Amino acid sequence: MDIDHLDSVVIGGGAIGLAIGRALALGGREVAVLESQDAIGSETSSRNSEVIHAGIYYPTNSLKARLCVRGRKLLYSYCEERGVTACNIGKLIVSTNVAQEGELDTLKRRAEANGVDNLELWSAAKARRDQPDLACTAALYSPSSGVLDSHGFMLALLGDIENAGGFLSLSTKVAGIARHERGYLLTTEEGYALTCGLLVNAAGHAASALTATIEGVRRQSVPRTWLAKGNYFRLAGKAPFTRLIYPVPEPGGLGVHITLDLGGQARFGPDVEWVEDFDYQVDPGRCEGFYAAIRHYWPALPDDSLLPDYAGIRPKLVGPGEPAADFVISDQADHSLPGLVCLYGIESPGLTSALAIAEEVVQRLQG
């Protein structure tokens, strides 16, 4: 039986996979993006806050820091060029007691080391003049933060892929990967097989399991993936703020923050709920913890005003109680196999970093 051969294949049709597919296609590669679901970006890429991050939180010289700062600049420029809505509304990270104010100083110094040079420390009075309903003892203002239309962004990436001669295959779930004389042999659950010379595993939650199917891969290069569910609640009524409002970070995430969608609707989240499977239902009972967290910076939050909205599941490389991990972009130096790049733990700020991650992957494939 003849097996189709392609120059390049990207597994995963979320924002990261589409950005990588675009970069390869624009570089003259024949590219196919394989997506297991029946729509692009239906998992991590569409179940998040849609925030454009500045690059504040991440350890200096980490991939997250470098790719977020680079990716944010690329993203704003790309959205402007392609007509994708991206609103630069700014963000306030707030301390709600004096003990937390030192964390704002730490965040500012870290951000500056990462190349974010426009942050401002605000007094409580200045923050309240800007956002009258806000309660805090001090705030760190990030003018580079914003929100975007993530689906519009992914559609634009897909359009670029197709215009450059690449294509997307939906409902195509890769079941196994094997070495082949022409590079790699991919088999799908639908019974299809193809070979490719270059392979990028951007399968999100499934990335580790897929790489582990390849004979000869260095097992120590394949990390375990943990699942951290983040629940969101929307506000019934008018949003009290015109900027993103974040508390100081908490273990496992950035805390229950308020974001605004492109229509001005306020939503709160995500929290951190460690799970074993992919249940996206939001438990209404979790809202009690949300009320307590939100009232630290918005004491006037009305009773019974939070409604279950949606949930996302983050692919994490560390479990409960462990310090946050960096992105992992694994190439031949790590796993021993040529022409293969694998991405693990691409959670926040993955959406912001997508175009910079694509640059990084292409460089590693070439190098």
Short mmCIF file of C-alpha atoms in Angstrom, two decimals:
data_model
loop_
_atom_site.label_atom_id
_atom_site.label_comp_id
_atom_site.label_asym_id
_atom_site.label_seq_id
_atom_site.Cartn_x
_atom_site.Cartn_y
_atom_site.Cartn_z
CA MET A 1 0.00 0.00 0.00
CA ASP A 2 1.30 3.45 -0.92
CA ILE A 3 1.74 5.82 2.00
CA ASP A 4 1.57 9.58 1.52
CA HIS A 5 4.76 11.45 2.33
CA LEU A 6 4.96 15.06 3.46
CA ASP A 7 7.91 17.30 4.11
CA SER A 8 6.61 18.50 7.49
CA VAL A 9 3.83 17.56 9.90
CA VAL A 10 2.66 19.42 13.00
CA ILE A 11 0.56 17.45 15.47
CA GLY A 12 -1.89 19.79 17.20
CA GLY A 13 -4.17 22.45 15.79
CA GLY A 14 -4.22 24.87 18.69
CA ALA A 15 -2.60 28.30 18.66
CA ILE A 16 0.89 26.83 19.09
CA GLY A 17 0.55 24.18 16.37
CA LEU A 18 -1.00 26.65 13.94
CA ALA A 19 1.72 29.24 14.59
CA ILE A 20 4.40 26.60 13.97
CA GLY A 21 2.62 25.38 10.83
CA ARG A 22 2.46 28.97 9.58
CA ALA A 23 6.17 29.56 10.22
CA LEU A 24 7.12 26.38 8.39
CA ALA A 25 4.79 27.11 5.46
CA LEU A 26 6.05 30.68 5.09
CA GLY A 27 9.55 29.25 5.06
CA GLY A 28 8.71 27.21 1.98
CA ARG A 29 7.94 23.89 3.66
CA GLU A 30 5.12 21.58 2.64
CA VAL A 31 3.11 21.42 5.87
CA ALA A 32 0.16 19.48 7.25
CA VAL A 33 -1.34 20.32 10.65
CA LEU A 34 -3.16 17.36 12.21
CA GLU A 35 -5.83 18.12 14.81
CA SER A 36 -7.59 15.38 16.79
CA GLN A 37 -10.77 17.41 17.40
CA ASP A 38 -13.31 18.58 14.83
CA ALA A 39 -12.32 22.25 15.22
CA ILE A 40 -9.11 24.21 15.73
CA GLY A 41 -8.07 25.30 19.21
CA SER A 42 -10.95 23.62 21.03
CA GLU A 43 -8.91 22.64 24.09
CA THR A 44 -6.27 24.78 25.83
CA SER A 45 -6.27 27.57 23.23
CA SER A 46 -9.97 28.38 23.60
CA ARG A 47 -10.36 27.69 27.32
CA ASN A 48 -8.28 30.43 28.90
CA SER A 49 -8.44 34.11 29.80
CA GLU A 50 -7.41 35.34 26.31
CA VAL A 51 -4.94 37.65 28.03
CA ILE A 52 -1.90 39.12 26.29
CA HIS A 53 0.78 38.89 28.97
CA ALA A 54 3.63 41.38 29.26
CA GLY A 55 6.28 38.95 30.61
CA ILE A 56 6.24 39.85 34.30
CA TYR A 57 6.06 36.66 36.28
CA TYR A 58 8.64 34.33 34.79
CA PRO A 59 12.22 33.63 35.95
CA THR A 60 14.83 35.62 34.08
CA ASN A 61 16.40 33.72 31.16
CA SER A 62 13.60 31.16 31.18
CA LEU A 63 11.86 30.21 27.95
CA LYS A 64 8.63 31.63 29.36
CA ALA A 65 10.23 35.01 29.98
CA ARG A 66 12.07 35.26 26.68
CA LEU A 67 9.28 33.91 24.48
CA CYS A 68 6.53 35.88 26.22
CA VAL A 69 8.30 39.22 25.77
CA ARG A 70 9.18 38.47 22.16
CA GLY A 71 5.78 36.89 21.48
CA ARG A 72 3.81 39.80 22.91
CA LYS A 73 5.50 42.23 20.55
CA LEU A 74 4.97 39.92 17.58
CA LEU A 75 1.36 39.28 18.57
CA TYR A 76 0.27 42.92 18.78
CA SER A 77 1.94 43.62 15.43
CA TYR A 78 0.41 40.54 13.81
CA CYS A 79 -3.09 41.31 15.07
CA GLU A 80 -2.85 44.85 13.72
CA GLU A 81 -1.66 43.63 10.32
CA ARG A 82 -4.29 40.88 10.04
CA GLY A 83 -7.26 42.74 11.50
CA VAL A 84 -7.52 40.55 14.60
CA THR A 85 -9.01 42.35 17.59
CA ALA A 86 -6.46 42.91 20.37
CA CYS A 87 -7.25 45.49 23.05
CA ASN A 88 -4.33 46.95 24.99
CA ILE A 89 -6.35 47.72 28.14
CA GLY A 90 -3.58 47.32 30.72
CA LYS A 91 -3.41 45.36 33.95
CA LEU A 92 -3.13 46.13 37.65
CA ILE A 93 -1.50 43.57 39.95
CA VAL A 94 -2.67 44.48 43.43
CA SER A 95 -1.53 43.90 46.98
CA THR A 96 -4.38 43.72 49.46
CA ASN A 97 -2.25 43.99 52.59
CA VAL A 98 1.07 45.61 53.45
CA ALA A 99 2.85 42.24 53.61
CA GLN A 100 2.19 41.68 49.91
CA GLU A 101 3.67 44.99 48.77
CA GLY A 102 7.18 43.54 48.71
CA GLU A 103 5.98 41.01 46.13
CA LEU A 104 5.06 43.88 43.80
CA ASP A 105 8.62 45.20 44.06
CA THR A 106 9.95 41.71 43.34
CA LEU A 107 7.69 41.36 40.30
CA LYS A 108 8.78 44.75 38.97
CA ARG A 109 12.48 43.90 39.28
CA ARG A 110 11.96 40.51 37.64
CA ALA A 111 9.98 42.04 34.80
CA GLU A 112 12.69 44.63 34.16
CA ALA A 113 15.29 41.86 34.03
CA ASN A 114 13.05 40.16 31.44
CA GLY A 115 12.97 43.28 29.26
CA VAL A 116 9.63 44.71 30.44
CA ASP A 117 10.63 48.30 31.11
CA ASN A 118 7.32 50.17 31.31
CA LEU A 119 5.82 48.97 34.61
CA GLU A 120 4.72 51.54 37.18
CA LEU A 121 4.26 51.16 40.94
CA TRP A 122 1.06 52.93 41.95
CA SER A 123 -0.11 54.00 45.37
CA ALA A 124 -3.49 52.84 46.61
CA ALA A 125 -4.85 56.34 46.00
CA LYS A 126 -3.68 56.41 42.38
CA ALA A 127 -5.05 52.92 41.75
CA ARG A 128 -8.40 53.96 43.22
CA ARG A 129 -8.54 57.10 41.08
CA ASP A 130 -8.08 54.86 38.05
CA GLN A 131 -10.43 52.11 39.26
CA PRO A 132 -12.75 53.53 41.96
CA ASP A 133 -14.16 50.15 43.05
CA LEU A 134 -10.71 48.65 43.68
CA ALA A 135 -9.43 47.93 47.19
CA CYS A 136 -5.66 47.61 47.56
CA THR A 137 -2.67 48.93 49.46
CA ALA A 138 -0.57 49.33 46.28
CA ALA A 139 -0.58 48.20 42.66
CA LEU A 140 1.78 47.40 39.81
CA TYR A 141 0.52 48.77 36.49
CA SER A 142 1.36 46.98 33.25
CA PRO A 143 0.38 49.07 30.20
CA SER A 144 1.45 46.32 27.76
CA SER A 145 -1.12 43.76 28.96
CA GLY A 146 -4.37 43.25 27.10
CA VAL A 147 -6.90 40.80 25.67
CA LEU A 148 -7.40 39.38 22.21
CA ASP A 149 -9.80 37.41 20.05
CA SER A 150 -8.03 34.06 20.31
CA HIS A 151 -10.27 32.38 17.75
CA GLY A 152 -9.74 35.21 15.27
CA PHE A 153 -6.00 34.86 15.86
CA MET A 154 -6.10 31.14 15.12
CA LEU A 155 -8.21 31.64 12.00
CA ALA A 156 -5.67 34.16 10.73
CA LEU A 157 -2.84 31.68 11.34
CA LEU A 158 -4.76 28.98 9.48
CA GLY A 159 -5.39 31.35 6.59
CA ASP A 160 -1.66 32.03 6.35
CA ILE A 161 -0.92 28.29 6.31
CA GLU A 162 -3.40 27.62 3.54
CA ASN A 163 -2.32 30.63 1.50
CA ALA A 164 1.25 29.30 1.65
CA GLY A 165 0.16 25.87 0.40
CA GLY A 166 -0.20 24.02 3.69
CA PHE A 167 -3.33 22.34 4.96
CA LEU A 168 -5.22 21.36 8.11
CA SER A 169 -6.69 17.91 8.75
CA LEU A 170 -9.38 17.89 11.46
CA SER A 171 -10.62 14.81 13.36
CA THR A 172 -7.22 13.20 12.78
CA LYS A 173 -5.93 11.68 16.01
CA VAL A 174 -2.38 10.38 15.86
CA ALA A 175 -2.20 7.04 17.68
CA GLY A 176 1.50 6.25 17.27
CA ILE A 177 4.79 7.45 15.84
CA ALA A 178 7.62 5.26 14.56
CA ARG A 179 11.00 5.89 12.99
CA HIS A 180 11.01 5.43 9.21
CA GLU A 181 13.59 5.56 6.44
CA ARG A 182 11.95 8.79 5.26
CA GLY A 183 11.81 10.25 8.76
CA TYR A 184 8.73 9.35 10.75
CA LEU A 185 5.70 7.13 10.21
CA LEU A 186 2.46 8.37 11.77
CA THR A 187 -0.58 6.17 12.21
CA THR A 188 -3.98 7.53 13.18
CA GLU A 189 -6.90 6.08 15.08
CA GLU A 190 -8.90 6.43 11.87
CA GLY A 191 -6.60 3.89 10.17
CA TYR A 192 -4.59 6.32 8.06
CA ALA A 193 -0.78 6.36 7.78
CA LEU A 194 1.69 8.90 6.43
CA THR A 195 5.38 9.65 6.59
CA CYS A 196 7.19 12.95 7.03
CA GLY A 197 10.73 14.23 7.14
CA LEU A 198 10.19 16.82 9.88
CA LEU A 199 7.79 16.34 12.78
CA VAL A 200 6.61 18.75 15.47
CA ASN A 201 4.68 17.35 18.41
CA ALA A 202 2.52 20.23 19.66
CA ALA A 203 -0.27 17.99 20.93
CA GLY A 204 -0.70 19.74 24.29
CA HIS A 205 -2.03 17.35 26.92
CA ALA A 206 -1.24 14.36 24.70
CA ALA A 207 2.31 15.37 23.78
CA SER A 208 4.15 13.26 26.35
CA ALA A 209 2.14 10.12 25.61
CA LEU A 210 2.74 10.49 21.86
CA THR A 211 6.49 10.98 22.15
CA ALA A 212 6.69 7.94 24.42
CA THR A 213 5.42 5.75 21.55
CA ILE A 214 8.59 6.39 19.50
CA GLU A 215 11.15 3.61 19.77
CA GLY A 216 14.61 4.96 20.48
CA VAL A 217 13.55 8.19 22.16
CA ARG A 218 15.41 8.99 25.39
CA ARG A 219 12.77 8.23 28.01
CA GLN A 220 14.19 10.75 30.46
CA SER A 221 13.46 13.49 27.91
CA VAL A 222 9.70 12.84 28.09
CA PRO A 223 8.19 14.57 31.14
CA ARG A 224 5.04 13.59 32.96
CA THR A 225 2.05 15.85 32.24
CA TRP A 226 -0.25 16.82 35.12
CA LEU A 227 -3.74 18.20 34.56
CA ALA A 228 -4.74 21.42 36.35
CA LYS A 229 -8.33 22.47 35.81
CA GLY A 230 -9.13 26.17 35.93
CA ASN A 231 -12.75 27.17 36.50
CA TYR A 232 -14.23 30.50 35.43
CA PHE A 233 -17.29 32.36 36.66
CA ARG A 234 -18.86 35.30 34.87
CA LEU A 235 -20.32 38.36 36.53
CA ALA A 236 -24.03 39.01 36.29
CA GLY A 237 -24.21 42.72 35.61
CA LYS A 238 -21.90 45.49 34.52
CA ALA A 239 -18.16 45.10 34.97
CA PRO A 240 -16.80 47.31 37.78
CA PHE A 241 -13.34 47.70 36.21
CA THR A 242 -11.93 48.81 32.89
CA ARG A 243 -8.59 47.03 33.26
CA LEU A 244 -7.46 43.51 34.06
CA ILE A 245 -7.16 43.09 37.83
CA TYR A 246 -4.84 40.43 39.24
CA PRO A 247 -3.92 39.60 42.82
CA VAL A 248 -0.31 38.72 43.61
CA PRO A 249 0.46 35.21 42.28
CA GLU A 250 -0.40 32.09 44.26
CA PRO A 251 1.07 28.56 44.13
CA GLY A 252 -0.05 26.81 40.92
CA GLY A 253 -1.30 29.91 39.12
CA LEU A 254 -1.79 33.65 38.99
CA GLY A 255 -4.73 33.75 41.39
CA VAL A 256 -8.42 34.42 40.78
CA HIS A 257 -8.31 37.51 38.58
CA ILE A 258 -10.81 39.56 36.66
CA THR A 259 -10.58 39.72 32.90
CA LEU A 260 -12.77 41.49 30.41
CA ASP A 261 -13.84 39.93 27.15
CA LEU A 262 -14.02 41.95 23.96
CA GLY A 263 -17.63 42.85 24.72
CA GLY A 264 -16.74 44.20 28.18
CA GLN A 265 -18.20 41.25 30.09
CA ALA A 266 -16.32 40.51 33.31
CA ARG A 267 -15.28 36.99 34.24
CA PHE A 268 -13.25 35.66 37.14
CA GLY A 269 -10.75 32.83 37.26
CA PRO A 270 -9.11 30.54 36.94
CA ASP A 271 -8.71 28.68 40.19
CA VAL A 272 -6.50 25.58 40.42
CA GLU A 273 -8.17 22.16 40.66
CA TRP A 274 -5.93 19.13 40.09
CA VAL A 275 -7.80 16.50 38.08
CA GLU A 276 -7.26 13.10 36.48
CA ASP A 277 -9.55 13.42 33.46
CA PHE A 278 -11.08 15.94 31.07
CA ASP A 279 -14.28 17.06 32.74
CA TYR A 280 -14.98 20.64 31.66
CA GLN A 281 -18.10 21.11 33.80
CA VAL A 282 -17.91 23.96 36.31
CA ASP A 283 -19.06 22.99 39.79
CA PRO A 284 -21.28 25.86 41.01
CA GLY A 285 -20.17 25.10 44.56
CA ARG A 286 -16.67 26.35 43.81
CA CYS A 287 -17.99 29.90 43.64
CA GLU A 288 -17.74 30.25 47.43
CA GLY A 289 -13.97 30.24 47.16
CA PHE A 290 -14.22 32.79 44.35
CA TYR A 291 -16.29 35.20 46.46
CA ALA A 292 -13.70 35.07 49.24
CA ALA A 293 -10.76 35.63 46.86
CA ILE A 294 -12.39 38.42 44.84
CA ARG A 295 -13.56 40.37 47.89
CA HIS A 296 -9.96 40.91 48.89
CA TYR A 297 -9.72 43.44 46.04
CA TRP A 298 -13.41 44.10 45.32
CA PRO A 299 -15.25 44.11 48.66
CA ALA A 300 -18.47 45.32 47.02
CA LEU A 301 -18.92 42.13 44.97
CA PRO A 302 -22.69 41.46 45.32
CA ASP A 303 -23.95 38.19 46.70
CA ASP A 304 -25.25 35.69 44.11
CA SER A 305 -23.63 37.61 41.23
CA LEU A 306 -21.23 34.90 40.00
CA LEU A 307 -22.49 32.45 37.40
CA PRO A 308 -20.66 29.29 36.21
CA ASP A 309 -19.05 30.03 32.85
CA TYR A 310 -16.47 27.57 31.48
CA ALA A 311 -13.35 25.63 32.44
CA GLY A 312 -9.98 24.89 30.90
CA ILE A 313 -7.35 22.28 31.70
CA ARG A 314 -3.70 23.29 31.72
CA PRO A 315 -0.97 20.77 30.80
CA LYS A 316 1.49 21.20 33.67
CA LEU A 317 4.89 19.61 34.16
CA VAL A 318 4.72 19.78 37.96
CA GLY A 319 2.17 18.52 40.43
CA PRO A 320 0.45 20.02 43.49
CA GLY A 321 2.71 22.00 45.78
CA GLU A 322 5.69 22.06 43.40
CA PRO A 323 7.22 25.28 42.03
CA ALA A 324 6.16 26.34 38.54
CA ALA A 325 8.00 24.77 35.61
CA ASP A 326 9.29 26.38 32.45
CA PHE A 327 8.14 25.51 28.95
CA VAL A 328 9.99 22.49 27.57
CA ILE A 329 10.91 22.51 23.88
CA SER A 330 12.72 19.25 23.25
CA ASP A 331 14.94 18.69 20.22
CA GLN A 332 17.54 16.15 19.09
CA ALA A 333 19.98 17.17 21.81
CA ASP A 334 17.38 16.07 24.37
CA HIS A 335 15.63 13.05 22.85
CA SER A 336 18.31 11.83 20.36
CA LEU A 337 16.08 11.79 17.25
CA PRO A 338 16.73 14.05 14.23
CA GLY A 339 14.03 16.18 12.63
CA LEU A 340 11.77 16.05 15.68
CA VAL A 341 10.75 18.85 18.08
CA CYS A 342 8.37 18.18 20.98
CA LEU A 343 6.64 20.78 23.14
CA TYR A 344 5.55 20.09 26.71
CA GLY A 345 3.84 22.13 29.41
CA ILE A 346 2.79 24.93 27.08
CA GLU A 347 0.33 26.64 29.40
CA SER A 348 0.20 30.38 30.16
CA PRO A 349 1.76 32.45 28.60
CA GLY A 350 1.56 30.10 25.61
CA LEU A 351 -1.09 32.07 23.73
CA THR A 352 0.94 35.29 24.03
CA SER A 353 4.13 33.44 23.11
CA ALA A 354 2.77 31.48 20.14
CA LEU A 355 4.55 33.36 17.34
CA ALA A 356 7.85 33.42 19.25
CA ILE A 357 7.53 29.71 20.06
CA ALA A 358 7.08 29.09 16.33
CA GLU A 359 10.30 30.98 15.62
CA GLU A 360 12.11 28.91 18.23
CA VAL A 361 10.85 25.61 16.83
CA VAL A 362 11.83 26.48 13.25
CA GLN A 363 15.32 27.49 14.41
CA ARG A 364 15.74 24.18 16.22
CA LEU A 365 14.59 22.18 13.21
CA GLN A 366 17.10 24.05 11.06
CA GLY A 367 19.88 23.83 13.61
#
